[in-house]
PDB file of C-alpha atoms and ligand atoms in Angstrom:
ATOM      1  CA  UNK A  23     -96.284 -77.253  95.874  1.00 52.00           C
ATOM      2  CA  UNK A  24     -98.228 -79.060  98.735  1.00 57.00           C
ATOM      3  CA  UNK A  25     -95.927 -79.938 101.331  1.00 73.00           C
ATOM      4  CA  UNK A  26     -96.974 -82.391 104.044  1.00 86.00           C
ATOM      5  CA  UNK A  27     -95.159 -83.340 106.819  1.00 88.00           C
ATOM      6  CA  UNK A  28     -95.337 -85.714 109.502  1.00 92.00           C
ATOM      7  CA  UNK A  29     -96.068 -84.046 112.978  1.00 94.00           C
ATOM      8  CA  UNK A  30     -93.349 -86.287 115.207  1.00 93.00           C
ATOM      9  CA  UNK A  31     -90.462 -85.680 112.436  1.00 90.00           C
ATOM     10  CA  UNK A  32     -91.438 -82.130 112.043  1.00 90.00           C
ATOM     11  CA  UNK A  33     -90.525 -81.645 116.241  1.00 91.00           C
ATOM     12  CA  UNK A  34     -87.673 -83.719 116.615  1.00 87.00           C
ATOM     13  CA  UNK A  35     -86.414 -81.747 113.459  1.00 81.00           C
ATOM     14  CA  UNK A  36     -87.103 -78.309 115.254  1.00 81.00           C
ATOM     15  CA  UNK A  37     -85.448 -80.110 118.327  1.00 78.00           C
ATOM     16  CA  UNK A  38     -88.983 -79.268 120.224  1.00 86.00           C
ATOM     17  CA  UNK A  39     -88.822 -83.113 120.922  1.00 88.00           C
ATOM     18  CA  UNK A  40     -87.271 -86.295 120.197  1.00 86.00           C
ATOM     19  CA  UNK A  41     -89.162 -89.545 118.759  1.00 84.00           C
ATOM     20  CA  UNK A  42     -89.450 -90.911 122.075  1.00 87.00           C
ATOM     21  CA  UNK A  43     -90.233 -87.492 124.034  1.00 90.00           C
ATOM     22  CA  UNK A  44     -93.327 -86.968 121.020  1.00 91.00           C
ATOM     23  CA  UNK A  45     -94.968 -89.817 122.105  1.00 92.00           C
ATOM     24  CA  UNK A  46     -95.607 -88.711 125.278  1.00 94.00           C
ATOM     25  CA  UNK A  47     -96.815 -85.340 124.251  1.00 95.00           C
ATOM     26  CA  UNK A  48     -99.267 -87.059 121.750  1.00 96.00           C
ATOM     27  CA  UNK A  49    -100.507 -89.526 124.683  1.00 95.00           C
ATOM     28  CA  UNK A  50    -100.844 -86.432 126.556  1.00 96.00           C
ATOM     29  CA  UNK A  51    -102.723 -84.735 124.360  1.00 95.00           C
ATOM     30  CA  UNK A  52    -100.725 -81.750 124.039  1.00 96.00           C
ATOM     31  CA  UNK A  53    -100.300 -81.562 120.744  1.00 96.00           C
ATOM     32  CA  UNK A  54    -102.433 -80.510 117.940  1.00 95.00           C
ATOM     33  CA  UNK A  55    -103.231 -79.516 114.218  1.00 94.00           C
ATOM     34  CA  UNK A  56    -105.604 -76.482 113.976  1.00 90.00           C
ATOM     35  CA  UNK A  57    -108.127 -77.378 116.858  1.00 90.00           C
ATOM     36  CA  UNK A  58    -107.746 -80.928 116.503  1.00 94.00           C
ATOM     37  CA  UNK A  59    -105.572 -83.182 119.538  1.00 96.00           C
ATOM     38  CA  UNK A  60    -103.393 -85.026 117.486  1.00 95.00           C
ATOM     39  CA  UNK A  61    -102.783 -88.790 119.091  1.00 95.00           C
ATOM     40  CA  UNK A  62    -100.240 -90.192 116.517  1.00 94.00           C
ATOM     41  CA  UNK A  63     -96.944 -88.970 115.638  1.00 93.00           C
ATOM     42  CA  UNK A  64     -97.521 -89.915 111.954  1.00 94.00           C
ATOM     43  CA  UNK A  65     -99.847 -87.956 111.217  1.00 95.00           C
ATOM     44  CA  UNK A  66     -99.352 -85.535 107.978  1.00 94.00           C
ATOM     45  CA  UNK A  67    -100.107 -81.631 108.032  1.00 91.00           C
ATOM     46  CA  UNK A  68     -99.277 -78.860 105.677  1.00 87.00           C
ATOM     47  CA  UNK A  69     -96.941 -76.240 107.047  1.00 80.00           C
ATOM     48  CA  UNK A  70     -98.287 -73.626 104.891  1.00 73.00           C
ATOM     49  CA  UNK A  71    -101.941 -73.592 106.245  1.00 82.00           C
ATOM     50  CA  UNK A  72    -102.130 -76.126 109.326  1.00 87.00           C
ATOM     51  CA  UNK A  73    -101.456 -74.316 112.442  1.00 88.00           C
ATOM     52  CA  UNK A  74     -98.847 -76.962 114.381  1.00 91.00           C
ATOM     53  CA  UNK A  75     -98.940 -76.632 118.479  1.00 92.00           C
ATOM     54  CA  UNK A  76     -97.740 -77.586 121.527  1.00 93.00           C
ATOM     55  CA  UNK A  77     -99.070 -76.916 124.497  1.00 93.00           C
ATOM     56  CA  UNK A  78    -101.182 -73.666 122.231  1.00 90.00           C
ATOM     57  CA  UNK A  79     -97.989 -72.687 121.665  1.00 87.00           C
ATOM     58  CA  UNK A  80     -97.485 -72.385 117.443  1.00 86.00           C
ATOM     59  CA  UNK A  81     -94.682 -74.648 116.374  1.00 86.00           C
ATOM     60  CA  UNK A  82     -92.971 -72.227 113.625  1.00 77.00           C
ATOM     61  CA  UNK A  83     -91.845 -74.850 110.628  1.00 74.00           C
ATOM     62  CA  UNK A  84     -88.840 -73.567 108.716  1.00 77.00           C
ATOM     63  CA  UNK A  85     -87.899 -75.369 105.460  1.00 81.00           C
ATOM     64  CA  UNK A  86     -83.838 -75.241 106.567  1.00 90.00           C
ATOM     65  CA  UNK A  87     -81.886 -75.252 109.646  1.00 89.00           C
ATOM     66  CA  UNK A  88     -79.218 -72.589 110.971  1.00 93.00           C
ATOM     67  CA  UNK A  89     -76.681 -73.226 113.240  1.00 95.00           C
ATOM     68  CA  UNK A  90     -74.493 -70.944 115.459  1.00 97.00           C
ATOM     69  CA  UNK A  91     -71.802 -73.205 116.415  1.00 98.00           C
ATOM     70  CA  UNK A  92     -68.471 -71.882 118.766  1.00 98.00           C
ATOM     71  CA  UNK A  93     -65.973 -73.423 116.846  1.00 98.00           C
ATOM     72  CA  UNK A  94     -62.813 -74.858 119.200  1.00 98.00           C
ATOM     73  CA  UNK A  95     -59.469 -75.342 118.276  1.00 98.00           C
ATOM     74  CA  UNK A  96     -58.268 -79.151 116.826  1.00 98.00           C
ATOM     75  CA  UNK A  97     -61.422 -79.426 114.134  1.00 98.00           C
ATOM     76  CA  UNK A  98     -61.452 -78.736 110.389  1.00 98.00           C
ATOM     77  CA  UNK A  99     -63.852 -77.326 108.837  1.00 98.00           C
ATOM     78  CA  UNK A 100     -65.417 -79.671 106.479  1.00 97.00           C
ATOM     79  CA  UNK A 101     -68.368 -81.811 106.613  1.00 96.00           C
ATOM     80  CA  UNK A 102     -66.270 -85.012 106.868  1.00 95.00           C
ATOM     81  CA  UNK A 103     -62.601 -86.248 107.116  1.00 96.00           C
ATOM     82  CA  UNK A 104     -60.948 -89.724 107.510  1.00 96.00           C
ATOM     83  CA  UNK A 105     -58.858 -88.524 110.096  1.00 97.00           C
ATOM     84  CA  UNK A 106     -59.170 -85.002 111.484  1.00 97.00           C
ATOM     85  CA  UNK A 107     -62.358 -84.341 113.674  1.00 98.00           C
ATOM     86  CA  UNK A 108     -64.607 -82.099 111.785  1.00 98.00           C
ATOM     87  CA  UNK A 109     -67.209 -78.964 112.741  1.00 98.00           C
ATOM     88  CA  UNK A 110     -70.139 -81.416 111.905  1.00 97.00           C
ATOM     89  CA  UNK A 111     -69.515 -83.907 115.132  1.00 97.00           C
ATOM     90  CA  UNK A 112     -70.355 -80.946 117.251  1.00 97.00           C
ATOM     91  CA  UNK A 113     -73.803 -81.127 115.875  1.00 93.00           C
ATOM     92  CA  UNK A 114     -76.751 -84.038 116.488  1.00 84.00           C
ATOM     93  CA  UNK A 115     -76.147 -86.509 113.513  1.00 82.00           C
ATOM     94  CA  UNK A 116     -79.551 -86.875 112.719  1.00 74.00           C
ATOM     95  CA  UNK A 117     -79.383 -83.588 111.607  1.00 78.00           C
ATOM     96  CA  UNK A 118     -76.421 -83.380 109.472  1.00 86.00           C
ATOM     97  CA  UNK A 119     -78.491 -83.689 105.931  1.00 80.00           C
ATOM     98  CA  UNK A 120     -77.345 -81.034 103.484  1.00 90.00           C
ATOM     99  CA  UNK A 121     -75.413 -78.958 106.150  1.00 95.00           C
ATOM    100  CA  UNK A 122     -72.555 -77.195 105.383  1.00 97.00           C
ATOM    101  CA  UNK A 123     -70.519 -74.630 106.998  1.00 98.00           C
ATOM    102  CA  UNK A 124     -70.547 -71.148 105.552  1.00 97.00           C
ATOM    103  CA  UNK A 125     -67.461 -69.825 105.014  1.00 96.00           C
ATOM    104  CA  UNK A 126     -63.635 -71.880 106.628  1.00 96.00           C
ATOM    105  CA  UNK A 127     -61.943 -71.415 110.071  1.00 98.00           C
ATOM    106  CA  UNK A 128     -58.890 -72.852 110.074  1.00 98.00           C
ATOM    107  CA  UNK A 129     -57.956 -75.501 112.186  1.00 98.00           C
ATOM    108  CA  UNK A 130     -56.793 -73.638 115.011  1.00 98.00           C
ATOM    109  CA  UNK A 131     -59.508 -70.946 115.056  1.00 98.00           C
ATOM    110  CA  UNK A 132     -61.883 -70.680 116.979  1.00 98.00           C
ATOM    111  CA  UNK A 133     -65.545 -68.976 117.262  1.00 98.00           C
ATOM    112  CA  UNK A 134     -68.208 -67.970 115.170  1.00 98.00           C
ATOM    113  CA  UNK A 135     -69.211 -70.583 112.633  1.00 98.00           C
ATOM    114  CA  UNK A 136     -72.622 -70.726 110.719  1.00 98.00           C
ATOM    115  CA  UNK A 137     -74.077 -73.889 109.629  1.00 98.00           C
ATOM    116  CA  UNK A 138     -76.933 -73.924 107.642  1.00 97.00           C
ATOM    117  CA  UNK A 139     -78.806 -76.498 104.532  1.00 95.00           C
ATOM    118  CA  UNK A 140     -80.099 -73.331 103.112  1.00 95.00           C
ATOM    119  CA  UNK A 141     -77.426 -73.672 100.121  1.00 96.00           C
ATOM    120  CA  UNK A 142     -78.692 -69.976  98.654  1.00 95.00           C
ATOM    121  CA  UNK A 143     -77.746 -68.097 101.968  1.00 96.00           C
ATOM    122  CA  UNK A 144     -74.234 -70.062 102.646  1.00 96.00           C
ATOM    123  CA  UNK A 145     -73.803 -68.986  99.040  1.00 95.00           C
ATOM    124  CA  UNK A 146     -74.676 -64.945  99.019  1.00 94.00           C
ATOM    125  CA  UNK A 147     -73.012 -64.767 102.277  1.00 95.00           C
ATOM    126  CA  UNK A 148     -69.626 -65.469 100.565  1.00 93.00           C
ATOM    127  CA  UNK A 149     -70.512 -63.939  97.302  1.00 91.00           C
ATOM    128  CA  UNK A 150     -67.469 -61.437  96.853  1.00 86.00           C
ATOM    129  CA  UNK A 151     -69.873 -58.782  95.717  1.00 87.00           C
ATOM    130  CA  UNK A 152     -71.035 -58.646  99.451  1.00 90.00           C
ATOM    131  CA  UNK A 153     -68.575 -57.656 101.078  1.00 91.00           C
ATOM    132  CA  UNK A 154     -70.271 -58.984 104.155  1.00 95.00           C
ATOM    133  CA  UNK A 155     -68.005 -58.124 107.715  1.00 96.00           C
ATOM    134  CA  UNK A 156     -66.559 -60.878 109.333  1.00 97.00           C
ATOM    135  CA  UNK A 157     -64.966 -59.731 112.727  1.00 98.00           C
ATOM    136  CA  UNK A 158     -62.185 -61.143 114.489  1.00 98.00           C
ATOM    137  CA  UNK A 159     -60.433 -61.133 118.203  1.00 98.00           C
ATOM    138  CA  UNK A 160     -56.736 -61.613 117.524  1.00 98.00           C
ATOM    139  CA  UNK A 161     -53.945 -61.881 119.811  1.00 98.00           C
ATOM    140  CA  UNK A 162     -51.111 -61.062 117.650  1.00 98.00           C
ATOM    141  CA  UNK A 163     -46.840 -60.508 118.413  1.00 96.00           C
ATOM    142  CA  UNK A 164     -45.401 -57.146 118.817  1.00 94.00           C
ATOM    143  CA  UNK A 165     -47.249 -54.101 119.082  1.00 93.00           C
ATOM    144  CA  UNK A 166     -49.742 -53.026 116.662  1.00 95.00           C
ATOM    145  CA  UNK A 167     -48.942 -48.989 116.025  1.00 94.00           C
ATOM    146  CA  UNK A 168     -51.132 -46.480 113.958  1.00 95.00           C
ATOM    147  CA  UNK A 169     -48.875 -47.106 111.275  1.00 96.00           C
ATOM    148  CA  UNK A 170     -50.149 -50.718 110.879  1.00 97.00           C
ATOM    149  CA  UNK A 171     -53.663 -50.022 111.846  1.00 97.00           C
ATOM    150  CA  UNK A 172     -52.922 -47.604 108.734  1.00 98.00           C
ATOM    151  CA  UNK A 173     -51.204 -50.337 106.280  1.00 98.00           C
ATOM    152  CA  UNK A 174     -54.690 -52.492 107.410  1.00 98.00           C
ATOM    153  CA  UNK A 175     -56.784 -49.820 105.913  1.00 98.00           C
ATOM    154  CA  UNK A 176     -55.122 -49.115 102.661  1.00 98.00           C
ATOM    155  CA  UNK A 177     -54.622 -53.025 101.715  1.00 97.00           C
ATOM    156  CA  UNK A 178     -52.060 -55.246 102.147  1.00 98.00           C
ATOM    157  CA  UNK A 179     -49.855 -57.571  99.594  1.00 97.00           C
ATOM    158  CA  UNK A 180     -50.104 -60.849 100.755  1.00 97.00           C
ATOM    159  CA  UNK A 181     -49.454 -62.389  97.416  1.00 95.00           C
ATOM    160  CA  UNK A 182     -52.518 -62.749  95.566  1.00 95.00           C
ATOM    161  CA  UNK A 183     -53.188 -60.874  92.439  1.00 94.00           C
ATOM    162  CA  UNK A 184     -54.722 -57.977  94.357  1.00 94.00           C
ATOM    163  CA  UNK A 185     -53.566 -55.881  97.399  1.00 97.00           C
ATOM    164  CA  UNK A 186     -56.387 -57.134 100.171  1.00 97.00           C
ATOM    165  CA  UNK A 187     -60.044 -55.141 100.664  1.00 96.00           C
ATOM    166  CA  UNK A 188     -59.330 -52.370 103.463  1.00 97.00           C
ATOM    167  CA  UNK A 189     -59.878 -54.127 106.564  1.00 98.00           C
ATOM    168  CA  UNK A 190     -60.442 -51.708 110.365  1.00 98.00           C
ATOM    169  CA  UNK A 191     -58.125 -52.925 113.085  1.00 98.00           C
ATOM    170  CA  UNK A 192     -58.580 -51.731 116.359  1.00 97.00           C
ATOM    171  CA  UNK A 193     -56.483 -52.021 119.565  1.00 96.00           C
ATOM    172  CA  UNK A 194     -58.016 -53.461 122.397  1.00 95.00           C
ATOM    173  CA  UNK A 195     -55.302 -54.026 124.882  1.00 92.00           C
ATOM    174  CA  UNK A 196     -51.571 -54.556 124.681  1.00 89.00           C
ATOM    175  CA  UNK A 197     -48.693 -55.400 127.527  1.00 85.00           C
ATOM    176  CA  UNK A 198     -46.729 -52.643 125.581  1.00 78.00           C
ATOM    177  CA  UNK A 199     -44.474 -54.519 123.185  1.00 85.00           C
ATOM    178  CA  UNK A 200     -44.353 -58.141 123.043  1.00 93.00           C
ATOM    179  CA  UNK A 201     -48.255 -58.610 121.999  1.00 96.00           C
ATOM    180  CA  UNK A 202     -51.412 -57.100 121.467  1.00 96.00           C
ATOM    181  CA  UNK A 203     -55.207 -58.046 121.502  1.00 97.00           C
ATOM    182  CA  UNK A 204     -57.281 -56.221 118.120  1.00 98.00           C
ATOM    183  CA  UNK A 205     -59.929 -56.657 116.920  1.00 98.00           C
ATOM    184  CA  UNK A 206     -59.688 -56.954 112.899  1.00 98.00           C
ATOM    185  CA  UNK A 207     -62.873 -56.525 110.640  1.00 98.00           C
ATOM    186  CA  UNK A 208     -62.332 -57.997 107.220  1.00 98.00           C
ATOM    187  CA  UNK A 209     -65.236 -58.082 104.062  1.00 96.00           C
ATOM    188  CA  UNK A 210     -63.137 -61.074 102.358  1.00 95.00           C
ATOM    189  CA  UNK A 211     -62.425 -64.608 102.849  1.00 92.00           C
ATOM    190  CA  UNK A 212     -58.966 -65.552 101.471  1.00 94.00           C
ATOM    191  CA  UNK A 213     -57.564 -68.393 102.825  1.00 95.00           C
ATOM    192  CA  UNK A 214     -55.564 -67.923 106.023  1.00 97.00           C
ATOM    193  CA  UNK A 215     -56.187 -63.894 105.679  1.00 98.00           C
ATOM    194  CA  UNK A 216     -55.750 -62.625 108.292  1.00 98.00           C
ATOM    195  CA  UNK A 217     -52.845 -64.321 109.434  1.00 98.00           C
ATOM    196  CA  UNK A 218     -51.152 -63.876 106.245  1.00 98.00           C
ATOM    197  CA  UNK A 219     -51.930 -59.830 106.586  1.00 98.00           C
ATOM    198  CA  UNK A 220     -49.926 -59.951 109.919  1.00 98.00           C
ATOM    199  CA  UNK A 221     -47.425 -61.823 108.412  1.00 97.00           C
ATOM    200  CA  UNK A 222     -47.336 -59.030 105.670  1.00 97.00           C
ATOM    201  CA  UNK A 223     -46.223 -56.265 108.442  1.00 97.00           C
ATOM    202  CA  UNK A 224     -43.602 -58.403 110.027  1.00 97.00           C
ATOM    203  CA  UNK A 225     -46.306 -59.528 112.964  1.00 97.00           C
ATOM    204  CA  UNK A 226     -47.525 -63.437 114.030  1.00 98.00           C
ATOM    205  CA  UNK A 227     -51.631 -64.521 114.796  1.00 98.00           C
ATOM    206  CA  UNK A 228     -50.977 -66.344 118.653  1.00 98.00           C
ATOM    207  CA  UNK A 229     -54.283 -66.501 119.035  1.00 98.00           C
ATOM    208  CA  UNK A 230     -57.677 -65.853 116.214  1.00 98.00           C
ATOM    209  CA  UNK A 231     -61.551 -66.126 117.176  1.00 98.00           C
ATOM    210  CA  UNK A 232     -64.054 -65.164 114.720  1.00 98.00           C
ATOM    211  CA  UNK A 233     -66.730 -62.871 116.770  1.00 98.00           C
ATOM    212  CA  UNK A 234     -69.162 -61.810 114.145  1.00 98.00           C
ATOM    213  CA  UNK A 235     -70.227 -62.233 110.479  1.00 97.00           C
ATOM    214  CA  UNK A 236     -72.384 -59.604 109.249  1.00 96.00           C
ATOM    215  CA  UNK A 237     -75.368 -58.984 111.856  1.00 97.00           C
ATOM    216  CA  UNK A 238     -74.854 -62.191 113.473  1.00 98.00           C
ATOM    217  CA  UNK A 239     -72.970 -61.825 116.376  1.00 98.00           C
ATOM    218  CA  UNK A 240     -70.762 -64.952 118.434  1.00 98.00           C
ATOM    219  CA  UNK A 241     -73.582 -65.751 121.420  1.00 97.00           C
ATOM    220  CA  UNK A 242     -70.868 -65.478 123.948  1.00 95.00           C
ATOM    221  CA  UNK A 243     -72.805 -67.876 126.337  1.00 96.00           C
ATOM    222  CA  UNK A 244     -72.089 -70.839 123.996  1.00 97.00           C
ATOM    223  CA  UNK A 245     -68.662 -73.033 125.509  1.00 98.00           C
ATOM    224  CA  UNK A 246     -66.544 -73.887 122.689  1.00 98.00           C
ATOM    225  CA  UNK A 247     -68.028 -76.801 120.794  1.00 98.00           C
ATOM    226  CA  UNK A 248     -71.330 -75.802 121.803  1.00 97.00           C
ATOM    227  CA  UNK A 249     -73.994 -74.476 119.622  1.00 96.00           C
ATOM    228  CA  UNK A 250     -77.003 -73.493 119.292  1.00 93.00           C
ATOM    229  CA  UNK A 251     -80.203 -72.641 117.055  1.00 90.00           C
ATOM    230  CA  UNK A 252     -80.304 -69.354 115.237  1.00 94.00           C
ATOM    231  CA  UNK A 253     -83.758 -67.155 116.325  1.00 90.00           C
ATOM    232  CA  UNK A 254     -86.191 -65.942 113.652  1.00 87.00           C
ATOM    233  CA  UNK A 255     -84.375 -62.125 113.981  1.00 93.00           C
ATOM    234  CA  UNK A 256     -81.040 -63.455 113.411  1.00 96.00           C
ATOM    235  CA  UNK A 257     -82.345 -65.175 110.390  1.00 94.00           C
ATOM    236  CA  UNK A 258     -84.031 -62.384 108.887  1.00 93.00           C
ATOM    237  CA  UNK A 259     -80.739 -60.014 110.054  1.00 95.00           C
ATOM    238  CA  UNK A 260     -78.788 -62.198 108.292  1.00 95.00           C
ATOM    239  CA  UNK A 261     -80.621 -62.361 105.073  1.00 94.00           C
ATOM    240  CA  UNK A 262     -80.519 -58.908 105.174  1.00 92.00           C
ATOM    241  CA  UNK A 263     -76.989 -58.853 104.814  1.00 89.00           C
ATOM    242  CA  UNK A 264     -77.203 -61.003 102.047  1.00 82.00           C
ATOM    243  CA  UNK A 265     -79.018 -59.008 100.205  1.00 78.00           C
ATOM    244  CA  UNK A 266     -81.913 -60.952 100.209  1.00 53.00           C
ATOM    245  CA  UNK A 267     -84.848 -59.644 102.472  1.00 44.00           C
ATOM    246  CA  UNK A 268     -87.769 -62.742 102.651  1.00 43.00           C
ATOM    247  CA  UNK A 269     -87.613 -65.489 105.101  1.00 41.00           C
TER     248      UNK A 269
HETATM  249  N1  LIG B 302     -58.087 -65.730 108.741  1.00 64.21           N
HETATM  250  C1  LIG B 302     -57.221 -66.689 109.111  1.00 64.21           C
HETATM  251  O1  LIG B 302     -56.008 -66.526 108.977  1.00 64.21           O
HETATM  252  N2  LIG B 302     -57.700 -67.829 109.633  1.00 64.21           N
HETATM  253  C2  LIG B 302     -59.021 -68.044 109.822  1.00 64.21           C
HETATM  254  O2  LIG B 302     -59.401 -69.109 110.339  1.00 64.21           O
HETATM  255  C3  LIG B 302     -59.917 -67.045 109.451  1.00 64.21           C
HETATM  256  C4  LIG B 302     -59.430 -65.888 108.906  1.00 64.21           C
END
C-alpha cells in the first residue's frame, strides 16, 4: 500500500515541530524531501521511499507512537473517565488517537506505564504465554524474611483458581521490623497482585512503583506525570520481548 503523508502533520506527529513552528522551518528552507527544499507544509511524500529532513538530518517516520509515561498517584488508568483524572491527560491531546495503556496501575501506583496505538504490541505484551517481567519498588509493613521471599517463589493463594506464577523478591533496605523496601519481579498481571500477594503473608503495600516491564526500564529522569518518547532501541528491545523481532 502507498502511503502518503503530509510533511507538516508528519513533524508535529513525531513532535519534531508544531503547525506553527513548521512554518517557519519551511520559510526557512530547512526542510526537504529527497534533495528537494520543501516550502509548504502540505505537501505529500511517501515514507517508504522519500527521504524526510530537517536540517539533513533524516526524519525517521514510524507508523505508531510509544510512550514512557511516570505514572503519579490520584489517576486511573483508562483512556477516559467522567470523574477520575486519567493517564491520557498527561499526554498532548492531539495525540491521543488509538492510544491505550498497556497493561493497569492502580490508582495509587505509580511509575512505569507504556502507552502505545500499536494495538499488536499492547496485546503480546500481556499475552499470558509471555510471561513478560514487570518489576516493582514496594514499600511494604513488617519485615520481609527468607521465609517470605521463599512463599514469593513457590506461588501464593490469593484466591484465584491458581496459586500465582513464582515471582523473585528481593530486600533492598529495611528499618528492622516495622517496614521494608523490595523489589518484587512478577511475569503476571492479576488485578491488584501484588498487593493481594502481601496480603496473602499477613503483610500491607504502603507504597508500589512499577520500575520496569520487560527490557524497558522506568527513565528515572522523568518527574511523575512526565513522559517521554520511547527511542528506536527501546522499541526494538521491547518487541523482542514480545516475541516479535521486526520494527
Ligand atoms: N499490583 C498491584 O497490586 N497494583 C498495581 O498497580 C500493580 C501491580
Amino acid at each position: 500500500m502507498i502511503m502518503q503523508m503530509r510533511v507538516d502533520k508528519t513533524l508535529s506527529q513525531l513532535q519534531i515541530a508544531t503547525r506553527s513552528e513548521s512554518k517557519k522551518l519551511f520559510a526557512a528552507g530547512r526542510v526537504k524531501i529527497n534533495d528537494e527544499i520543501i516550502k509548504n507544509g502540505s505537501v505529500k511524500f511517501n515514507p517508504e521511499r522519500d527521504l524526510l529532513s530537517v536540517d539533513g538530518e533524516a526524519v525517521v517516520y514510524r507508523e505508531f507512537q510509544y510512550f514512557m509515561l511516570n505514572k503519579p498517584a490520584g489517576c486511573i488508568t483508562a483512556t477516559e473517565d467522567k470523574k477520575e483524572r486519567t493517564v491520557m491527560d498527561f499526554l498532548p491531546r492531539e495525540r491521543h488517537r488509538n492510544l491505550s495503556p498497556v497493561g493497569r496501575l492502580d490508582k495509587d501506583t505509580e511509575g512505569l506505564l507504556l502507552i502505545t496505538d500499536d494495538g499488536a504490541l499492547n496485546h503480546e505484551l500481556l499475552a499470558p504465554g509471555k510471561h513478560v517481567e514487570k518489576e516493582y519498588f514496594a514499600r511494604v509493613s513488617g519485615k520481609v524474611t527468607e521465609e517470605v521471599t521463599k512463599r514469593f517463589a513457590e506461588g501464593l493463594e490469593i484466591g484465584e483458581k491458581r496459586p500465582t506464577a513464582p515471582a523473585g523478591l528481593e530486600l533492598r533496605g529495611t528499618d528492622g521490623e516495622t517496614v521494608s523496601e523490595v523489589l518484587v519481579t512478577i511475569t503476571e498481571g492479576k488485578f491488584h497482585q501484588i498487593k493481594r500477594m502481601f496480603h496473602a503473608v499477613g503483610m500491607e503495600v504502603l507504597y508500589l512503583k512499577r520500575v520496569r516491564m520487560g527490557s524497558l526500564i522506568l527513565d528515572e529522569d522523568l518527574e511523575p506525570g512526565a513522559y517521554r518518547l520511547l527511542t528506536e532501541e527501546e522499541i526494538n528491545k521491547l518487541k523482542t520481548d514480545s516475541g516479535k523481532t521486526e520494527l
